[in-house]
Amino acid sequence: MPAMESFYNLSFSDLEGQLKKNGLKTTAASLLFNWHYKKKNISPCVNNVSKDTISYIADNYNFELPKIHTVHEAEDRTVKFLFELSDGRRVESVLIPFHNKYSICLSSQVGCAMKCSFCFTGTQGLKRNLDASEIIGQFLGANQWLRTNRPDEERILNIVFMGQGEPLHNFDAVKKACEIFIAQEGMSIGIQKITISTSGYIPGLQRWKNEIPGVNLALSLHAVDDEIRNELIPINRKYPLREVLDYIDDLPLSKKQFVTYEYLLIADLNDSEAHARELGELLKGKRAYINIIPFNPFPGSNYQRPSDEKADGFKRILGEYKIPTLIRKTKGDDVLAACGQLNTAD
Ligand code: SF4
């Protein structure tokens, strides 16, 4: 018998379609989404739905979540999860606290094909794509953990696809997961609360423009010239920076939307005053935020972290160009949870 499909692979309209196809009332879709996503129950729903619907769901879908293999809690309350998937592969997700709420950083692939030179995940190569249920499962698994361990803080308000993988390289599953996150009948997370971070994978950007334009975009920029960017993000050779930036400039942003440009600051590589000025020139006048992320060395990495003074100076220069800039505190440093340093190996 083939394995049952995960319920968490169904968007709201998929579920309605399946119920209809099987001669069941489509109104049950709202009840099921409410039960599983609004109330976040992980056991099958037996309230207010017909017996036929209960048996159809029980016969066709499973509700298994990725297993929590390990949890690391950092002093600043960041929580890093290593989830084990049904085939034994592992991915990481990170809960990042702000006040009594959280952002969650999700993985979209096991490993990654982009091979960025500063990235722990990139050293592993792409093992496989996650499906939507494995993305949703990271969220629900982390939420369950919060419910048990920090019951007063069970609120995940923002979602960022910045964990393992290039999300736009696994577009279908990421899009389906976004549809489930934003469904009014379920979690009802505002589309503007979701951010997808990309290395500049243009085929995915093309689909983003047509299929999920309301989702926020973050570009891993990290360098202002192709020579350094080629070293850091090899896909830049195929999709050079100017092409990516031109493409992003043409994206239809809503009034409140900005593009976030992530800039990994690496000592003696891209952290000079001249680099800051080039970056300012490149982005001035655009609907841009800049996140400066001081590099967080990991065992075996070739790069070094710049001093705090250097990062502050870099930010000060960008201020002259009137671009809102943040230095991202690498929350979870002590559990190696900062971006691009996720590790599925034990
Ligand atoms: S930084 Fe992101 S895109 Fe680059 S290799 Fe790592 S996970 Fe992939």
Tab-separated table of C-alpha atoms and ligand atoms in Angstrom:
chain	number	residue	atom	x	y	z
A	1	MET	CA	0.000	0.000	0.000
A	2	PRO	CA	1.444	3.426	-0.907
A	3	ALA	CA	2.263	5.702	2.043
A	4	MET	CA	-0.563	8.071	2.943
A	5	GLU	CA	-0.135	11.650	1.878
A	6	SER	CA	0.471	14.281	4.510
A	7	PHE	CA	-2.521	16.468	5.292
A	8	TYR	CA	-0.070	19.351	5.504
A	9	ASN	CA	0.540	19.193	1.757
A	10	LEU	CA	-2.987	20.417	1.051
A	11	SER	CA	-3.740	24.055	0.472
A	12	PHE	CA	-7.244	25.161	1.393
A	13	SER	CA	-8.415	24.922	-2.205
A	14	ASP	CA	-6.733	21.504	-2.608
A	15	LEU	CA	-8.672	20.258	0.402
A	16	GLU	CA	-11.948	21.647	-0.866
A	17	GLY	CA	-11.268	19.999	-4.222
A	18	GLN	CA	-10.556	16.621	-2.644
A	19	LEU	CA	-13.664	16.754	-0.472
A	20	LYS	CA	-15.798	17.647	-3.461
A	21	LYS	CA	-14.286	14.932	-5.604
A	22	ASN	CA	-15.170	12.405	-2.936
A	23	GLY	CA	-18.777	13.537	-2.584
A	24	LEU	CA	-18.229	15.252	0.784
A	25	LYS	CA	-19.299	18.685	1.939
A	26	THR	CA	-16.670	21.272	1.089
A	27	THR	CA	-17.652	23.302	4.173
A	28	ALA	CA	-15.638	20.768	6.185
A	29	ALA	CA	-12.479	22.322	4.719
A	30	SER	CA	-12.962	25.431	6.912
A	31	LEU	CA	-13.511	23.303	10.011
A	32	LEU	CA	-10.433	21.220	9.317
A	33	PHE	CA	-8.213	24.234	8.625
A	34	ASN	CA	-9.515	25.898	11.766
A	35	TRP	CA	-8.802	22.791	13.854
A	36	HIS	CA	-5.331	22.095	12.518
A	37	TYR	CA	-3.992	25.530	11.715
A	38	LYS	CA	-5.869	28.089	13.805
A	39	LYS	CA	-6.102	25.930	16.933
A	40	LYS	CA	-2.963	24.013	15.961
A	41	ASN	CA	-4.243	20.587	16.982
A	42	ILE	CA	-2.044	17.825	15.705
A	43	SER	CA	-4.550	15.006	16.207
A	44	PRO	CA	-7.230	14.409	13.557
A	45	CYS	CA	-10.361	16.531	13.878
A	46	VAL	CA	-13.450	14.697	15.157
A	47	ASN	CA	-15.568	17.711	16.115
A	48	ASN	CA	-18.412	19.010	13.964
A	49	VAL	CA	-17.425	17.072	10.850
A	50	SER	CA	-19.450	14.229	9.393
A	51	LYS	CA	-18.511	10.601	10.014
A	52	ASP	CA	-17.893	10.167	6.291
A	53	THR	CA	-15.447	13.058	6.299
A	54	ILE	CA	-13.702	11.720	9.400
A	55	SER	CA	-13.207	8.330	7.762
A	56	TYR	CA	-12.147	9.834	4.423
A	57	ILE	CA	-9.472	11.903	6.160
A	58	ALA	CA	-8.375	8.974	8.369
A	59	ASP	CA	-8.071	6.659	5.345
A	60	ASN	CA	-6.150	9.067	3.151
A	61	TYR	CA	-3.978	11.446	5.159
A	62	ASN	CA	-1.433	11.341	7.919
A	63	PHE	CA	-0.698	14.094	10.405
A	64	GLU	CA	2.866	13.221	11.222
A	65	LEU	CA	5.218	16.083	11.927
A	66	PRO	CA	8.980	15.987	11.484
A	67	LYS	CA	10.451	14.608	14.715
A	68	ILE	CA	12.440	16.940	16.903
A	69	HIS	CA	15.874	15.347	16.969
A	70	THR	CA	17.567	17.981	19.105
A	71	VAL	CA	16.763	21.366	20.565
A	72	HIS	CA	19.326	23.947	21.568
A	73	GLU	CA	18.232	26.920	23.626
A	74	ALA	CA	20.537	29.928	23.551
A	75	GLU	CA	20.912	32.374	26.390
A	76	ASP	CA	19.059	35.040	24.428
A	77	ARG	CA	16.080	32.584	24.137
A	78	THR	CA	16.753	31.731	20.497
A	79	VAL	CA	15.808	28.100	19.939
A	80	LYS	CA	17.399	25.944	17.270
A	81	PHE	CA	15.627	22.760	16.236
A	82	LEU	CA	17.108	19.895	14.323
A	83	PHE	CA	14.141	18.121	12.751
A	84	GLU	CA	14.315	14.599	11.432
A	85	LEU	CA	12.218	13.951	8.332
A	86	SER	CA	10.514	10.681	7.460
A	87	ASP	CA	13.509	9.508	5.384
A	88	GLY	CA	15.946	10.250	8.190
A	89	ARG	CA	17.324	13.431	6.596
A	90	ARG	CA	17.598	16.418	8.893
A	91	VAL	CA	16.896	20.114	8.579
A	92	GLU	CA	17.102	22.984	10.976
A	93	SER	CA	14.705	25.728	11.954
A	94	VAL	CA	15.277	28.579	14.347
A	95	LEU	CA	12.904	30.498	16.586
A	96	ILE	CA	14.151	34.042	17.014
A	97	PRO	CA	12.614	35.910	19.953
A	98	PHE	CA	11.418	39.479	20.003
A	99	HIS	CA	9.573	40.530	23.175
A	100	ASN	CA	7.288	37.570	23.951
A	101	LYS	CA	6.845	36.636	20.343
A	102	TYR	CA	8.938	34.891	17.733
A	103	SER	CA	10.034	34.903	14.143
A	104	ILE	CA	10.722	31.524	12.689
A	105	CYS	CA	13.458	30.825	10.185
A	106	LEU	CA	12.516	27.859	8.019
A	107	SER	CA	14.497	25.555	5.770
A	108	SER	CA	13.285	24.823	2.261
A	109	GLN	CA	15.739	22.142	1.121
A	110	VAL	CA	18.029	19.516	2.611
A	111	GLY	CA	21.408	21.016	1.797
A	112	CYS	CA	21.613	23.536	-1.026
A	113	ALA	CA	22.819	23.629	-4.628
A	114	MET	CA	24.086	27.216	-4.508
A	115	LYS	CA	27.356	26.437	-2.733
A	116	CYS	CA	27.917	29.886	-1.256
A	117	SER	CA	31.456	29.951	0.059
A	118	PHE	CA	30.568	31.468	3.438
A	119	CYS	CA	27.793	28.984	4.149
A	120	PHE	CA	27.929	25.821	6.149
A	121	THR	CA	24.899	24.422	4.326
A	122	GLY	CA	26.462	25.175	0.954
A	123	THR	CA	29.313	22.796	1.736
A	124	GLN	CA	26.848	19.895	1.776
A	125	GLY	CA	25.396	20.292	-1.751
A	126	LEU	CA	21.719	19.721	-2.471
A	127	LYS	CA	20.338	16.473	-1.084
A	128	ARG	CA	16.682	17.034	-1.903
A	129	ASN	CA	13.804	19.494	-1.865
A	130	LEU	CA	11.391	19.614	1.040
A	131	ASP	CA	7.710	19.257	0.272
A	132	ALA	CA	5.172	21.729	1.653
A	133	SER	CA	4.272	19.441	4.553
A	134	GLU	CA	7.898	19.379	5.685
A	135	ILE	CA	8.003	23.173	5.645
A	136	ILE	CA	4.669	23.498	7.441
A	137	GLY	CA	5.831	20.710	9.779
A	138	GLN	CA	8.811	22.778	10.963
A	139	PHE	CA	6.430	25.580	11.913
A	140	LEU	CA	3.923	23.308	13.663
A	141	GLY	CA	6.676	21.332	15.393
A	142	ALA	CA	8.258	24.516	16.753
A	143	ASN	CA	4.819	25.768	17.797
A	144	GLN	CA	4.144	22.524	19.691
A	145	TRP	CA	7.472	22.881	21.453
A	146	LEU	CA	6.595	26.441	22.495
A	147	ARG	CA	3.161	25.328	23.687
A	148	THR	CA	4.805	22.801	25.994
A	149	ASN	CA	7.911	24.654	27.050
A	150	ARG	CA	7.024	28.346	26.933
A	151	PRO	CA	3.221	28.340	27.070
A	152	ASP	CA	2.971	32.086	27.610
A	153	GLU	CA	4.951	32.758	24.457
A	154	GLU	CA	3.212	30.618	21.877
A	155	ARG	CA	3.141	33.244	19.176
A	156	ILE	CA	5.055	33.014	15.946
A	157	LEU	CA	4.317	36.180	14.026
A	158	ASN	CA	6.885	36.298	11.261
A	159	ILE	CA	8.166	33.696	8.876
A	160	VAL	CA	11.468	33.956	7.082
A	161	PHE	CA	12.747	31.462	4.555
A	162	MET	CA	16.383	31.892	5.449
A	163	GLY	CA	17.321	28.473	6.709
A	164	GLN	CA	18.844	25.709	4.658
A	165	GLY	CA	18.269	25.900	0.946
A	166	GLU	CA	17.495	28.452	-1.751
A	167	PRO	CA	13.706	28.852	-1.397
A	168	LEU	CA	13.202	30.040	-4.972
A	169	HIS	CA	14.955	26.882	-6.176
A	170	ASN	CA	12.125	24.864	-4.583
A	171	PHE	CA	9.407	27.226	-5.690
A	172	ASP	CA	6.350	24.964	-5.822
A	173	ALA	CA	6.677	23.688	-2.270
A	174	VAL	CA	7.515	27.121	-0.855
A	175	LYS	CA	4.563	28.667	-2.678
A	176	LYS	CA	2.212	25.961	-1.410
A	177	ALA	CA	3.490	26.440	2.159
A	178	CYS	CA	2.901	30.205	1.849
A	179	GLU	CA	-0.661	29.542	0.653
A	180	ILE	CA	-1.256	27.405	3.744
A	181	PHE	CA	0.301	29.990	6.091
A	182	ILE	CA	-1.849	32.818	4.764
A	183	ALA	CA	-5.168	30.928	4.381
A	184	GLN	CA	-7.845	32.953	6.193
A	185	GLU	CA	-9.531	29.773	7.423
A	186	GLY	CA	-6.312	28.594	9.097
A	187	MET	CA	-3.248	30.383	10.425
A	188	SER	CA	-4.171	33.556	8.613
A	189	ILE	CA	-0.664	34.955	8.754
A	190	GLY	CA	-0.446	38.258	6.889
A	191	ILE	CA	1.377	37.845	3.591
A	192	GLN	CA	3.527	40.831	4.522
A	193	LYS	CA	4.778	38.838	7.534
A	194	ILE	CA	6.490	36.327	5.266
A	195	THR	CA	9.913	36.954	3.770
A	196	ILE	CA	11.725	34.851	1.235
A	197	SER	CA	15.456	35.257	1.033
A	198	THR	CA	17.180	34.495	-2.248
A	199	SER	CA	20.728	34.381	-3.493
A	200	GLY	CA	19.484	35.927	-6.752
A	201	TYR	CA	18.053	32.899	-8.550
A	202	ILE	CA	16.382	34.665	-11.481
A	203	PRO	CA	14.084	31.815	-12.652
A	204	GLY	CA	12.563	31.828	-9.168
A	205	LEU	CA	12.316	35.629	-9.121
A	206	GLN	CA	10.376	35.453	-12.370
A	207	ARG	CA	7.854	33.142	-10.758
A	208	TRP	CA	7.798	35.225	-7.552
A	209	LYS	CA	6.737	38.236	-9.609
A	210	ASN	CA	3.748	36.428	-11.119
A	211	GLU	CA	2.720	34.035	-8.400
A	212	ILE	CA	3.497	35.388	-4.907
A	213	PRO	CA	4.261	39.095	-5.317
A	214	GLY	CA	2.856	40.021	-1.869
A	215	VAL	CA	5.503	37.981	-0.065
A	216	ASN	CA	8.508	40.081	0.976
A	217	LEU	CA	11.795	39.601	-0.717
A	218	ALA	CA	15.281	39.669	0.729
A	219	LEU	CA	18.316	39.496	-1.542
A	220	SER	CA	21.570	38.081	-0.261
A	221	LEU	CA	23.701	40.813	-1.778
A	222	HIS	CA	26.949	40.537	0.206
A	223	ALA	CA	29.073	42.314	-2.404
A	224	VAL	CA	28.767	45.231	-4.784
A	225	ASP	CA	31.024	43.906	-7.503
A	226	ASP	CA	30.922	40.699	-9.447
A	227	GLU	CA	34.424	39.622	-8.544
A	228	ILE	CA	33.727	39.345	-4.825
A	229	ARG	CA	30.155	38.180	-5.357
A	230	ASN	CA	31.333	35.415	-7.692
A	231	GLU	CA	33.529	34.170	-4.872
A	232	LEU	CA	30.827	34.363	-2.228
A	233	ILE	CA	27.789	33.295	-4.278
A	234	PRO	CA	28.886	31.213	-7.289
A	235	ILE	CA	25.443	31.471	-8.909
A	236	ASN	CA	26.372	35.109	-9.536
A	237	ARG	CA	28.373	33.850	-12.542
A	238	LYS	CA	25.150	32.686	-14.159
A	239	TYR	CA	22.894	35.459	-12.873
A	240	PRO	CA	25.164	38.501	-12.413
A	241	LEU	CA	24.387	41.141	-9.852
A	242	ARG	CA	23.317	43.869	-12.295
A	243	GLU	CA	20.786	41.570	-13.945
A	244	VAL	CA	19.400	40.542	-10.578
A	245	LEU	CA	19.169	44.144	-9.370
A	246	ASP	CA	17.526	45.293	-12.601
A	247	TYR	CA	15.047	42.488	-12.255
A	248	ILE	CA	14.264	43.394	-8.659
A	249	ASP	CA	13.893	47.078	-9.567
A	250	ASP	CA	11.107	46.098	-11.937
A	251	LEU	CA	9.155	44.081	-9.378
A	252	PRO	CA	5.750	45.516	-8.568
A	253	LEU	CA	5.972	46.396	-4.858
A	254	SER	CA	2.945	47.395	-2.859
A	255	LYS	CA	3.000	50.773	-1.094
A	256	LYS	CA	4.361	49.386	2.152
A	257	GLN	CA	6.749	46.895	0.603
A	258	PHE	CA	10.511	47.202	0.690
A	259	VAL	CA	13.226	44.879	-0.512
A	260	THR	CA	15.701	43.837	2.140
A	261	TYR	CA	19.300	43.608	1.047
A	262	GLU	CA	21.358	41.336	3.250
A	263	TYR	CA	25.016	42.242	3.446
A	264	LEU	CA	27.279	39.758	5.149
A	265	LEU	CA	30.179	41.780	6.463
A	266	ILE	CA	33.434	39.855	6.241
A	267	ALA	CA	36.695	41.186	7.628
A	268	ASP	CA	39.101	42.474	4.951
A	269	LEU	CA	36.944	41.239	2.068
A	270	ASN	CA	33.924	43.524	1.697
A	271	ASP	CA	34.011	45.749	4.781
A	272	SER	CA	36.005	48.806	3.669
A	273	GLU	CA	34.760	52.381	3.553
A	274	ALA	CA	34.905	52.204	-0.261
A	275	HIS	CA	32.628	49.147	-0.212
A	276	ALA	CA	30.155	50.956	2.019
A	277	ARG	CA	30.093	53.930	-0.348
A	278	GLU	CA	29.628	51.722	-3.408
A	279	LEU	CA	26.783	49.972	-1.631
A	280	GLY	CA	25.216	53.324	-0.753
A	281	GLU	CA	25.482	54.474	-4.378
A	282	LEU	CA	24.015	51.213	-5.614
A	283	LEU	CA	20.930	51.294	-3.405
A	284	LYS	CA	20.230	54.972	-2.808
A	285	GLY	CA	16.760	56.014	-3.894
A	286	LYS	CA	15.501	52.411	-3.976
A	287	ARG	CA	12.798	51.010	-1.677
A	288	ALA	CA	15.503	49.280	0.295
A	289	TYR	CA	16.425	48.188	3.772
A	290	ILE	CA	19.917	46.967	4.421
A	291	ASN	CA	20.683	44.293	6.989
A	292	ILE	CA	24.336	44.122	7.853
A	293	ILE	CA	25.244	40.723	9.216
A	294	PRO	CA	28.718	40.498	10.713
A	295	PHE	CA	30.078	37.122	9.606
A	296	ASN	CA	29.925	34.449	12.256
A	297	PRO	CA	32.866	32.059	11.734
A	298	PHE	CA	32.207	28.328	11.873
A	299	PRO	CA	34.750	25.527	12.128
A	300	GLY	CA	36.608	25.276	8.819
A	301	SER	CA	35.426	28.605	7.394
A	302	ASN	CA	37.983	30.796	5.630
A	303	TYR	CA	36.493	34.122	6.629
A	304	GLN	CA	36.707	36.262	9.733
A	305	ARG	CA	34.259	38.425	11.615
A	306	PRO	CA	34.896	42.197	11.424
A	307	SER	CA	35.151	44.224	14.623
A	308	ASP	CA	32.034	45.899	16.032
A	309	GLU	CA	33.631	49.292	15.289
A	310	LYS	CA	34.049	48.339	11.644
A	311	ALA	CA	30.387	47.278	11.394
A	312	ASP	CA	29.260	50.499	13.095
A	313	GLY	CA	31.392	52.576	10.713
A	314	PHE	CA	29.924	50.747	7.705
A	315	LYS	CA	26.418	51.478	8.929
A	316	ARG	CA	27.266	55.133	9.574
A	317	ILE	CA	28.374	55.587	5.962
A	318	LEU	CA	25.156	54.029	4.648
A	319	GLY	CA	23.264	56.526	6.821
A	320	GLU	CA	24.745	59.280	4.641
A	321	TYR	CA	22.845	57.747	1.725
A	322	LYS	CA	19.609	57.759	3.754
A	323	ILE	CA	19.096	54.034	3.469
A	324	PRO	CA	17.553	52.424	6.575
A	325	THR	CA	20.224	50.067	7.844
A	326	LEU	CA	20.346	47.608	10.703
A	327	ILE	CA	23.224	45.618	12.036
A	328	ARG	CA	21.647	42.277	12.699
A	329	LYS	CA	22.578	40.996	16.079
A	330	THR	CA	23.420	37.382	15.397
A	331	LYS	CA	20.932	35.969	17.836
A	332	GLY	CA	21.732	32.431	18.738
A	333	ASP	CA	25.476	32.779	18.169
A	334	ASP	CA	26.086	30.309	20.925
A	335	VAL	CA	24.111	27.586	19.155
A	336	LEU	CA	25.550	28.293	15.698
A	337	ALA	CA	22.135	29.362	14.480
A	338	ALA	CA	23.026	32.411	12.480
A	339	CYS	CA	22.106	32.529	8.808
A	340	GLY	CA	23.982	30.276	6.443
A	341	GLN	CA	25.523	28.254	9.219
A	342	LEU	CA	22.930	25.616	9.656
A	343	ASN	CA	24.258	22.123	9.780
A	344	THR	CA	22.435	18.876	9.301
A	345	ALA	CA	25.437	16.751	10.095
A	346	ASP	CA	25.709	15.626	13.673
B	1	SF4	S1	23.661	30.916	1.799
B	1	SF4	FE1	21.615	30.156	1.278
B	1	SF4	S2	21.677	29.971	-0.964
B	1	SF4	FE2	23.804	30.089	-0.293
B	1	SF4	S3	24.467	27.925	-0.061
B	1	SF4	FE3	23.741	28.671	1.927
B	1	SF4	S4	21.629	28.028	2.050
B	1	SF4	FE4	22.228	27.975	-0.118
